[in-house]
Amino acid sequence: MNATTVENQFRRNLSQDRLFIDPSVRVVVAVSTGVDSMVLLHLLEKSLGHERVIVAHVNHELRKQSAQEEMYLQNYCQQHALQLVVTHWPQADHPQTGIEAAARQFRYAFFAQVMADNHVQTLVTAHHQNDQAETMLMKLVRGGQLNQLLGIAWQRPFATGRLLRPLLNLSKATLVQYATAQHLTWFEDATNRDLSIVRNQFRHQIIPAMQHVNHQLLDHLSDYRDQLEDTLMLADEVIDQLVMQNCDVQGRLSIAHIAALPAFKRRMVLQRWLEKRWGVTSVHRDQLDQLDTMARNPAKPQTSYDLSQGGHVVKRYQQLIFEDHQVSDQPNDNVHKSGSVLELNQWYTGAARQLIGVFDQAPEADQQVELWLAPEQWPLSVRHWHSQDRIRLKSGHHQTVRRIMIDQKVDQEARAQQVVVVDRNDQVIWVPGRKVAWLSRPDNYVSYWKHVVLAKKDTEVRGEIR
């Protein structure tokens, strides 16, 4: 693939609906100085112009070469009139184990901060076709749910915006060839040759061996991934509709209505009900079969089944009910319907004896907090908290909702009923009665951000959320 073909393909990728970048906005690009990210930076400069690109670089201080890479990138950005933001991950903060995961967490927290500081909604990374193949094959070997075989998505929500990967249909060999033709400078990370790392085994041994059998391996895997995505999207629509039709507002699943379905549909309904309604993931095939047998066994109208993932499913005549063993860490949905969109100037049931709402004007309430929200954060929703939920602090760091409740000595029953208000990207902006997120604002935020009042009041009124 020659340089012109690569550039044309890249521009086509950026023009697709899933990756479309508004010509008036800026982007943050993650650059490590490896060949992949240097090609990505070069292509973004040519496609968008240097004034629209912000370069974000993390010096992990893992190698002596890191300082040289940082200096090179500083010179490059100066010569190309590019804005550069650099941070260091001090060696003193490196963990003894799990350093790769910790480095990734640090890196993406930094990228989110750069986006917030510069009021940018788009992060671009250099994941390519080989990365996709490695991820798909590793997922296949490890086992798990079918949707995990989709590997790396072209885009996903990130921070207050989205993360784009416009190189996913370009191979590493193509990127190296392009970089060489364009006389780009890049740096090789020696750890990428370490075969004690599983991904490197796939990169340097397994995939090359498979390509020896069929040199079109990467294209075929990409094609399989696209077919699988389309198929799963269709299946999701069908199964979601079945769950919706056979699940009441308390989350109880009707046995009578699903019993007549074919076995494969019953399994998929049970799996989706547990995953989407109750957050129970990675349910095994044999567990689904046992649940299905229990549900359709007329000899046991009342019984239960313990899930190894936590909690148990209770059968009460013609209904299946999920109950959680660990109330403190796995909240249930017996208070309100999860995922409800919050309309302005309406009260909603947040927990027992508690109403919450978002208002234009301050209402009569026990607690009120003023906040400015960006247009891209709407609509807001309310749902139960998840173990991975976290809230941004004024320092730029984050704190998990679980830690907030531990620090505030919230009892187990109250934890089970705690809700959070999230924005369109599922970022927590308010833990009612506990804490409000700190949001960075541009200088002219008053012109186009919306001022709201977050309000909470205690009441004896109970009921389903609106």
PDB file of N, CA and C in Angstrom, residues 2-3 10 27 43 49 53 88 100 131 144 148 154 161 166 168 174 182 187 200 242 252 277 365 373 419 422 442 460:
ATOM      1  N   ASN A   2       0.768   2.074  -1.042  1.00  0.00           N
ATOM      2  CA  ASN A   2       1.632   3.257  -1.120  1.00  0.00           C
ATOM      3  C   ASN A   2       1.108   4.379  -0.226  1.00  0.00           C
ATOM      4  N   ALA A   3       1.915   5.468  -0.123  1.00  0.00           N
ATOM      5  CA  ALA A   3       1.595   6.548   0.806  1.00  0.00           C
ATOM      6  C   ALA A   3       0.246   7.189   0.498  1.00  0.00           C
ATOM      7  N   PHE A  10      -7.049   6.611   5.424  1.00  0.00           N
ATOM      8  CA  PHE A  10      -7.172   7.295   6.710  1.00  0.00           C
ATOM      9  C   PHE A  10      -8.264   8.361   6.660  1.00  0.00           C
ATOM     10  N   VAL A  27      -8.539  17.834  18.568  1.00  0.00           N
ATOM     11  CA  VAL A  27      -8.417  16.476  19.082  1.00  0.00           C
ATOM     12  C   VAL A  27      -7.138  16.362  19.898  1.00  0.00           C
ATOM     13  N   LEU A  43      -0.429  11.641  10.028  1.00  0.00           N
ATOM     14  CA  LEU A  43      -1.656  11.601   9.239  1.00  0.00           C
ATOM     15  C   LEU A  43      -2.681  12.619   9.750  1.00  0.00           C
ATOM     16  N   GLY A  49      -4.733  19.437  10.077  1.00  0.00           N
ATOM     17  CA  GLY A  49      -3.959  20.662  10.268  1.00  0.00           C
ATOM     18  C   GLY A  49      -3.378  20.724  11.669  1.00  0.00           C
ATOM     19  N   VAL A  53      -4.542  19.835  16.464  1.00  0.00           N
ATOM     20  CA  VAL A  53      -3.997  18.629  17.090  1.00  0.00           C
ATOM     21  C   VAL A  53      -3.229  18.986  18.362  1.00  0.00           C
ATOM     22  N   HIS A  88       5.053  12.981  33.598  1.00  0.00           N
ATOM     23  CA  HIS A  88       5.934  11.891  33.997  1.00  0.00           C
ATOM     24  C   HIS A  88       5.204  10.990  34.991  1.00  0.00           C
ATOM     25  N   GLU A 100       2.098  -2.986  34.069  1.00  0.00           N
ATOM     26  CA  GLU A 100       1.488  -2.641  32.782  1.00  0.00           C
ATOM     27  C   GLU A 100       0.089  -2.067  32.972  1.00  0.00           C
ATOM     28  N   ASP A 131      -2.819  -5.084  16.372  1.00  0.00           N
ATOM     29  CA  ASP A 131      -3.340  -5.029  17.738  1.00  0.00           C
ATOM     30  C   ASP A 131      -4.700  -5.707  17.815  1.00  0.00           C
ATOM     31  N   GLY A 144     -14.521 -17.100  27.264  1.00  0.00           N
ATOM     32  CA  GLY A 144     -15.378 -16.046  27.804  1.00  0.00           C
ATOM     33  C   GLY A 144     -16.625 -15.875  26.964  1.00  0.00           C
ATOM     34  N   GLN A 148     -16.751 -10.731  23.465  1.00  0.00           N
ATOM     35  CA  GLN A 148     -15.365 -10.365  23.717  1.00  0.00           C
ATOM     36  C   GLN A 148     -14.486 -10.585  22.486  1.00  0.00           C
ATOM     37  N   TRP A 154     -13.807   0.489  17.157  1.00  0.00           N
ATOM     38  CA  TRP A 154     -13.350   1.678  16.439  1.00  0.00           C
ATOM     39  C   TRP A 154     -13.470   2.925  17.309  1.00  0.00           C
ATOM     40  N   GLY A 161     -16.052  12.597  26.515  1.00  0.00           N
ATOM     41  CA  GLY A 161     -16.193  12.540  25.056  1.00  0.00           C
ATOM     42  C   GLY A 161     -16.063  11.126  24.541  1.00  0.00           C
ATOM     43  N   PRO A 166      -8.582   5.291  14.442  1.00  0.00           N
ATOM     44  CA  PRO A 166      -8.759   5.311  12.987  1.00  0.00           C
ATOM     45  C   PRO A 166      -7.754   4.472  12.202  1.00  0.00           C
ATOM     46  N   LEU A 168      -7.384   1.063  12.667  1.00  0.00           N
ATOM     47  CA  LEU A 168      -7.688  -0.350  12.921  1.00  0.00           C
ATOM     48  C   LEU A 168      -7.714  -1.214  11.668  1.00  0.00           C
ATOM     49  N   THR A 174       2.174  -2.029   7.075  1.00  0.00           N
ATOM     50  CA  THR A 174       1.798  -0.868   6.267  1.00  0.00           C
ATOM     51  C   THR A 174       2.259   0.423   6.935  1.00  0.00           C
ATOM     52  N   GLN A 182       7.953   8.222   4.332  1.00  0.00           N
ATOM     53  CA  GLN A 182       7.800   9.626   4.717  1.00  0.00           C
ATOM     54  C   GLN A 182       8.994  10.133   5.539  1.00  0.00           C
ATOM     55  N   PHE A 187      10.855   5.415  17.669  1.00  0.00           N
ATOM     56  CA  PHE A 187      11.667   4.691  18.644  1.00  0.00           C
ATOM     57  C   PHE A 187      11.035   3.330  18.922  1.00  0.00           C
ATOM     58  N   ASN A 200       3.232 -10.422  23.500  1.00  0.00           N
ATOM     59  CA  ASN A 200       4.391 -10.490  22.604  1.00  0.00           C
ATOM     60  C   ASN A 200       4.555 -11.868  21.987  1.00  0.00           C
ATOM     61  N   LEU A 242     -37.172  -9.249  24.035  1.00  0.00           N
ATOM     62  CA  LEU A 242     -37.767 -10.352  24.795  1.00  0.00           C
ATOM     63  C   LEU A 242     -37.649 -10.119  26.295  1.00  0.00           C
ATOM     64  N   ARG A 252     -38.322  -8.659  37.895  1.00  0.00           N
ATOM     65  CA  ARG A 252     -38.708 -10.069  37.995  1.00  0.00           C
ATOM     66  C   ARG A 252     -39.029 -10.612  36.607  1.00  0.00           C
ATOM     67  N   ARG A 277     -29.770  -6.314  33.590  1.00  0.00           N
ATOM     68  CA  ARG A 277     -30.670  -5.876  34.665  1.00  0.00           C
ATOM     69  C   ARG A 277     -29.994  -5.885  36.024  1.00  0.00           C
ATOM     70  N   ALA A 365     -35.872  22.233  49.262  1.00  0.00           N
ATOM     71  CA  ALA A 365     -35.161  20.964  49.397  1.00  0.00           C
ATOM     72  C   ALA A 365     -34.288  20.992  50.641  1.00  0.00           C
ATOM     73  N   LEU A 373     -23.178  22.541  33.498  1.00  0.00           N
ATOM     74  CA  LEU A 373     -22.996  21.338  32.700  1.00  0.00           C
ATOM     75  C   LEU A 373     -22.838  21.698  31.226  1.00  0.00           C
ATOM     76  N   VAL A 419     -28.006   5.701  44.794  1.00  0.00           N
ATOM     77  CA  VAL A 419     -28.035   5.932  43.357  1.00  0.00           C
ATOM     78  C   VAL A 419     -26.981   6.969  42.989  1.00  0.00           C
ATOM     79  N   VAL A 422     -25.615  10.342  36.380  1.00  0.00           N
ATOM     80  CA  VAL A 422     -24.531  10.264  35.400  1.00  0.00           C
ATOM     81  C   VAL A 422     -24.891  11.079  34.167  1.00  0.00           C
ATOM     82  N   PRO A 442     -14.471  25.946  30.699  1.00  0.00           N
ATOM     83  CA  PRO A 442     -13.761  26.925  29.868  1.00  0.00           C
ATOM     84  C   PRO A 442     -14.051  28.337  30.352  1.00  0.00           C
ATOM     85  N   GLU A 460     -41.382  10.626  53.154  1.00  0.00           N
ATOM     86  CA  GLU A 460     -41.903   9.304  53.446  1.00  0.00           C
ATOM     87  C   GLU A 460     -42.522   8.674  52.222  1.00  0.00           C
TER      88      GLU A 460
END
